[in-house]
Amino acid sequence: MLQTIDPKYQLPSRKHFATVALPNLYNKTRATVAEQMQNVVYYSTTTDLWSSRTTHPYLSLTVHFIDGEWALRGMCLQTSYFPDDHTGEVIAQGLQDSLASWKLREDRLVCMTTDSGSNMIKALRLTEWPNLQCFGHRLHNAIMNGMKDPRIDRAIGVCKKVVSTFSFSWKKRRDMAVVQAELGLPSHNLITESLTRWGSRQLMVERLLEQEKAIAQVLGADKKSRHLVPTWQDIDVLESINKAVSPLKEFTDALSGEAYVSVSYLKPVIHLLSNSLLQPEEGETELTKQIKSNILNYLNNKYNDPVTQELLDMASLMDPRFRTTYIADDQVDGIKKRAVTELMSLSTEKSKSQPGTSVQDLHQEEAAEPVTKKKKTLASFFKNKTPTVSSTSLSEQDKIEAELSSYLLSSETDPETDPLQWWKLHEANFPRLSYLAKKYLSIPATSAPSERVFSTGGNIVTCQRACLKPEAVDRLVFLAKNL
């Protein structure tokens, strides 16, 4: 068709796209992202390590911040080739170089969300950056820790063998479809556990229990596979596992979003787990109670760190839906003092760079409006005069404390309310606190943004494109996530 429209037109070659078009598009997009990042006061990040199909190691870095329109923004800054040893020292240097390449100030980094790997924890300790360990990883580890029992090991082993038998036999799957139709069961395939996928064990167990009758009928019809039919003891153990773990499966997905605030939910979720979902119930088996107890003890132990608690308390305080509801009574005053101290520090910093300004001036620059002198009416002379305290007579600390008190005493917010939309509407009422809201509500509760970067990378480095250079992979992933 192109030859018909314009016989002289030469279609650009593959080399042109690889060496000219894509690099130009990458440079243009990178400049746009860098320009947007220049106006960001506070930002949070996530990072993780990943190996591609070609076993090339990469280090991802995503950045998250709340913009002037109170929208939570997330960007992938880079997926850099990382061939060095994955020690804490090397990772720390790599992360510092990454921030420096984007001219991001380390003192403006609110928090970096990572997995629970010892090398990542050490890297953040060396850099002295605030660190929040991924809730998804911690919940997954808590569940795996809660299932350390010989009875569970046997039942899960049987479950895996059953799933494997159907996965590698088309005849079994065919027979399974027929039996499902006869028994009126959903036409679902069995699910294989993946050790690196959060919640996959519970999904495998739940699906096997759903298809228990069909599995028993199909396997029992073949004398070679009859021994794989789960016993009633195995089914009891699997039901105990499902009863204990099934209420937790929704939390990881709900807290892994990037377009909405997630970090302030951690305190309410932990409170809900401790006081409701993981509490023993009447009629439950001893194994179910034991699993619940093990999971709860693991989570309480991991979130008992004072630094992490303080970070989560600040995030909860800045969420108008929760405020001090889930903060321990003996910690409320300390969290209030920290909020005041942070705002005073920000005000002092701004005053040094621009004398005569306060933290409120960081929030917005008020446009001067012409004052129109109006003629007084007769009635105006008889209005009651209400004595007011001049704002100029209050110190900056007094203003901050008054604003915080007013915020905490304001009307309760519907739990379904978007906290960012609430702050957008009430920004003018709480101009100083809005800075803390933008600071702490930008933190991701999980490292899922980095995991999604690797999913994108897996779609790019396929079997047909296994020879892509690391520089090309970085450019393509960057464009795929930021265009």
PDB file of N, CA and C in Angstrom, residues 94-135:
ATOM      1  N   GLY A  94      25.294   0.828  44.419  1.00  0.00           N
ATOM      2  CA  GLY A  94      24.488   0.875  43.205  1.00  0.00           C
ATOM      3  C   GLY A  94      23.258   1.751  43.365  1.00  0.00           C
ATOM      4  N   LEU A  95      22.600   1.661  44.518  1.00  0.00           N
ATOM      5  CA  LEU A  95      21.417   2.489  44.758  1.00  0.00           C
ATOM      6  C   LEU A  95      21.785   3.964  44.882  1.00  0.00           C
ATOM      7  N   GLN A  96      22.894   4.260  45.540  1.00  0.00           N
ATOM      8  CA  GLN A  96      23.341   5.649  45.643  1.00  0.00           C
ATOM      9  C   GLN A  96      23.677   6.224  44.272  1.00  0.00           C
ATOM     10  N   ASP A  97      24.327   5.420  43.433  1.00  0.00           N
ATOM     11  CA  ASP A  97      24.644   5.879  42.070  1.00  0.00           C
ATOM     12  C   ASP A  97      23.365   6.118  41.273  1.00  0.00           C
ATOM     13  N   SER A  98      22.352   5.284  41.484  1.00  0.00           N
ATOM     14  CA  SER A  98      21.091   5.443  40.760  1.00  0.00           C
ATOM     15  C   SER A  98      20.410   6.754  41.126  1.00  0.00           C
ATOM     16  N   LEU A  99      20.337   7.063  42.419  1.00  0.00           N
ATOM     17  CA  LEU A  99      19.733   8.335  42.831  1.00  0.00           C
ATOM     18  C   LEU A  99      20.535   9.517  42.317  1.00  0.00           C
ATOM     19  N   ALA A 100      21.867   9.391  42.349  1.00  0.00           N
ATOM     20  CA  ALA A 100      22.719  10.488  41.882  1.00  0.00           C
ATOM     21  C   ALA A 100      22.538  10.731  40.388  1.00  0.00           C
ATOM     22  N   SER A 101      22.329   9.665  39.608  1.00  0.00           N
ATOM     23  CA  SER A 101      22.165   9.827  38.161  1.00  0.00           C
ATOM     24  C   SER A 101      20.885  10.583  37.821  1.00  0.00           C
ATOM     25  N   TRP A 102      19.910  10.555  38.725  1.00  0.00           N
ATOM     26  CA  TRP A 102      18.668  11.291  38.518  1.00  0.00           C
ATOM     27  C   TRP A 102      18.635  12.581  39.339  1.00  0.00           C
ATOM     28  N   LYS A 103      19.741  12.912  39.986  1.00  0.00           N
ATOM     29  CA  LYS A 103      19.873  14.134  40.784  1.00  0.00           C
ATOM     30  C   LYS A 103      18.805  14.208  41.880  1.00  0.00           C
ATOM     31  N   LEU A 104      18.542  13.050  42.496  1.00  0.00           N
ATOM     32  CA  LEU A 104      17.587  12.997  43.597  1.00  0.00           C
ATOM     33  C   LEU A 104      18.338  13.087  44.920  1.00  0.00           C
ATOM     34  N   ARG A 105      17.920  14.008  45.760  1.00  0.00           N
ATOM     35  CA  ARG A 105      18.579  14.201  47.043  1.00  0.00           C
ATOM     36  C   ARG A 105      18.219  13.073  48.003  1.00  0.00           C
ATOM     37  N   GLU A 106      19.232  12.520  48.641  1.00  0.00           N
ATOM     38  CA  GLU A 106      19.000  11.419  49.573  1.00  0.00           C
ATOM     39  C   GLU A 106      18.213  11.869  50.798  1.00  0.00           C
ATOM     40  N   ASP A 107      18.391  13.116  51.216  1.00  0.00           N
ATOM     41  CA  ASP A 107      17.679  13.589  52.403  1.00  0.00           C
ATOM     42  C   ASP A 107      16.189  13.819  52.133  1.00  0.00           C
ATOM     43  N   ARG A 108      15.774  13.769  50.858  1.00  0.00           N
ATOM     44  CA  ARG A 108      14.363  13.893  50.510  1.00  0.00           C
ATOM     45  C   ARG A 108      13.703  12.531  50.321  1.00  0.00           C
ATOM     46  N   LEU A 109      14.470  11.456  50.451  1.00  0.00           N
ATOM     47  CA  LEU A 109      13.927  10.112  50.351  1.00  0.00           C
ATOM     48  C   LEU A 109      13.192   9.775  51.645  1.00  0.00           C
ATOM     49  N   VAL A 110      11.899   9.556  51.549  1.00  0.00           N
ATOM     50  CA  VAL A 110      11.087   9.261  52.733  1.00  0.00           C
ATOM     51  C   VAL A 110      11.313   7.830  53.197  1.00  0.00           C
ATOM     52  N   CYS A 111      11.267   6.904  52.246  1.00  0.00           N
ATOM     53  CA  CYS A 111      11.404   5.498  52.597  1.00  0.00           C
ATOM     54  C   CYS A 111      11.659   4.693  51.331  1.00  0.00           C
ATOM     55  N   MET A 112      12.400   3.605  51.468  1.00  0.00           N
ATOM     56  CA  MET A 112      12.607   2.668  50.362  1.00  0.00           C
ATOM     57  C   MET A 112      12.014   1.322  50.776  1.00  0.00           C
ATOM     58  N   THR A 113      11.060   0.838  49.980  1.00  0.00           N
ATOM     59  CA  THR A 113      10.410  -0.436  50.250  1.00  0.00           C
ATOM     60  C   THR A 113      11.157  -1.547  49.527  1.00  0.00           C
ATOM     61  N   THR A 114      11.568  -2.581  50.265  1.00  0.00           N
ATOM     62  CA  THR A 114      12.340  -3.681  49.699  1.00  0.00           C
ATOM     63  C   THR A 114      11.781  -5.008  50.202  1.00  0.00           C
ATOM     64  N   ASP A 115      12.338  -6.101  49.672  1.00  0.00           N
ATOM     65  CA  ASP A 115      11.973  -7.404  50.214  1.00  0.00           C
ATOM     66  C   ASP A 115      12.743  -7.645  51.515  1.00  0.00           C
ATOM     67  N   SER A 116      12.641  -8.859  52.025  1.00  0.00           N
ATOM     68  CA  SER A 116      13.263  -9.168  53.317  1.00  0.00           C
ATOM     69  C   SER A 116      14.637  -9.803  53.177  1.00  0.00           C
ATOM     70  N   GLY A 117      15.253  -9.695  52.000  1.00  0.00           N
ATOM     71  CA  GLY A 117      16.576 -10.270  51.793  1.00  0.00           C
ATOM     72  C   GLY A 117      17.616  -9.622  52.692  1.00  0.00           C
ATOM     73  N   SER A 118      18.517 -10.416  53.239  1.00  0.00           N
ATOM     74  CA  SER A 118      19.529  -9.888  54.164  1.00  0.00           C
ATOM     75  C   SER A 118      20.454  -8.897  53.474  1.00  0.00           C
ATOM     76  N   ASN A 119      20.721  -9.104  52.171  1.00  0.00           N
ATOM     77  CA  ASN A 119      21.608  -8.168  51.473  1.00  0.00           C
ATOM     78  C   ASN A 119      20.924  -6.816  51.276  1.00  0.00           C
ATOM     79  N   MET A 120      19.620  -6.818  51.012  1.00  0.00           N
ATOM     80  CA  MET A 120      18.886  -5.556  50.874  1.00  0.00           C
ATOM     81  C   MET A 120      18.812  -4.816  52.208  1.00  0.00           C
ATOM     82  N   ILE A 121      18.541  -5.555  53.265  1.00  0.00           N
ATOM     83  CA  ILE A 121      18.455  -4.930  54.586  1.00  0.00           C
ATOM     84  C   ILE A 121      19.799  -4.299  54.970  1.00  0.00           C
ATOM     85  N   LYS A 122      20.879  -5.009  54.674  1.00  0.00           N
ATOM     86  CA  LYS A 122      22.206  -4.483  54.991  1.00  0.00           C
ATOM     87  C   LYS A 122      22.519  -3.245  54.146  1.00  0.00           C
ATOM     88  N   ALA A 123      22.125  -3.272  52.874  1.00  0.00           N
ATOM     89  CA  ALA A 123      22.377  -2.124  51.989  1.00  0.00           C
ATOM     90  C   ALA A 123      21.685  -0.870  52.515  1.00  0.00           C
ATOM     91  N   LEU A 124      20.449  -1.008  52.955  1.00  0.00           N
ATOM     92  CA  LEU A 124      19.717   0.149  53.491  1.00  0.00           C
ATOM     93  C   LEU A 124      20.291   0.605  54.822  1.00  0.00           C
ATOM     94  N   ARG A 125      20.816  -0.343  55.580  1.00  0.00           N
ATOM     95  CA  ARG A 125      21.438   0.037  56.853  1.00  0.00           C
ATOM     96  C   ARG A 125      22.731   0.820  56.606  1.00  0.00           C
ATOM     97  N   LEU A 126      23.465   0.441  55.579  1.00  0.00           N
ATOM     98  CA  LEU A 126      24.703   1.144  55.256  1.00  0.00           C
ATOM     99  C   LEU A 126      24.429   2.555  54.744  1.00  0.00           C
ATOM    100  N   THR A 127      23.387   2.703  53.955  1.00  0.00           N
ATOM    101  CA  THR A 127      23.058   4.028  53.416  1.00  0.00           C
ATOM    102  C   THR A 127      22.351   4.903  54.443  1.00  0.00           C
ATOM    103  N   GLU A 128      21.848   4.272  55.520  1.00  0.00           N
ATOM    104  CA  GLU A 128      21.091   4.969  56.563  1.00  0.00           C
ATOM    105  C   GLU A 128      19.815   5.590  56.011  1.00  0.00           C
ATOM    106  N   TRP A 129      19.230   4.929  55.013  1.00  0.00           N
ATOM    107  CA  TRP A 129      17.942   5.361  54.479  1.00  0.00           C
ATOM    108  C   TRP A 129      16.820   4.653  55.224  1.00  0.00           C
ATOM    109  N   PRO A 130      15.686   5.333  55.408  1.00  0.00           N
ATOM    110  CA  PRO A 130      14.535   4.653  56.019  1.00  0.00           C
ATOM    111  C   PRO A 130      14.098   3.481  55.147  1.00  0.00           C
ATOM    112  N   ASN A 131      13.778   2.370  55.796  1.00  0.00           N
ATOM    113  CA  ASN A 131      13.435   1.157  55.050  1.00  0.00           C
ATOM    114  C   ASN A 131      12.157   0.542  55.592  1.00  0.00           C
ATOM    115  N   LEU A 132      11.266   0.169  54.669  1.00  0.00           N
ATOM    116  CA  LEU A 132      10.060  -0.573  55.021  1.00  0.00           C
ATOM    117  C   LEU A 132      10.095  -1.881  54.252  1.00  0.00           C
ATOM    118  N   GLN A 133      10.072  -2.979  54.971  1.00  0.00           N
ATOM    119  CA  GLN A 133      10.105  -4.267  54.299  1.00  0.00           C
ATOM    120  C   GLN A 133       8.719  -4.629  53.781  1.00  0.00           C
ATOM    121  N   CYS A 134       8.695  -5.156  52.574  1.00  0.00           N
ATOM    122  CA  CYS A 134       7.470  -5.432  51.830  1.00  0.00           C
ATOM    123  C   CYS A 134       6.484  -6.266  52.649  1.00  0.00           C
ATOM    124  N   PHE A 135       5.244  -5.775  52.761  1.00  0.00           N
ATOM    125  CA  PHE A 135       4.227  -6.499  53.516  1.00  0.00           C
ATOM    126  C   PHE A 135       3.886  -7.820  52.842  1.00  0.00           C
TER     127      PHE A 135
END
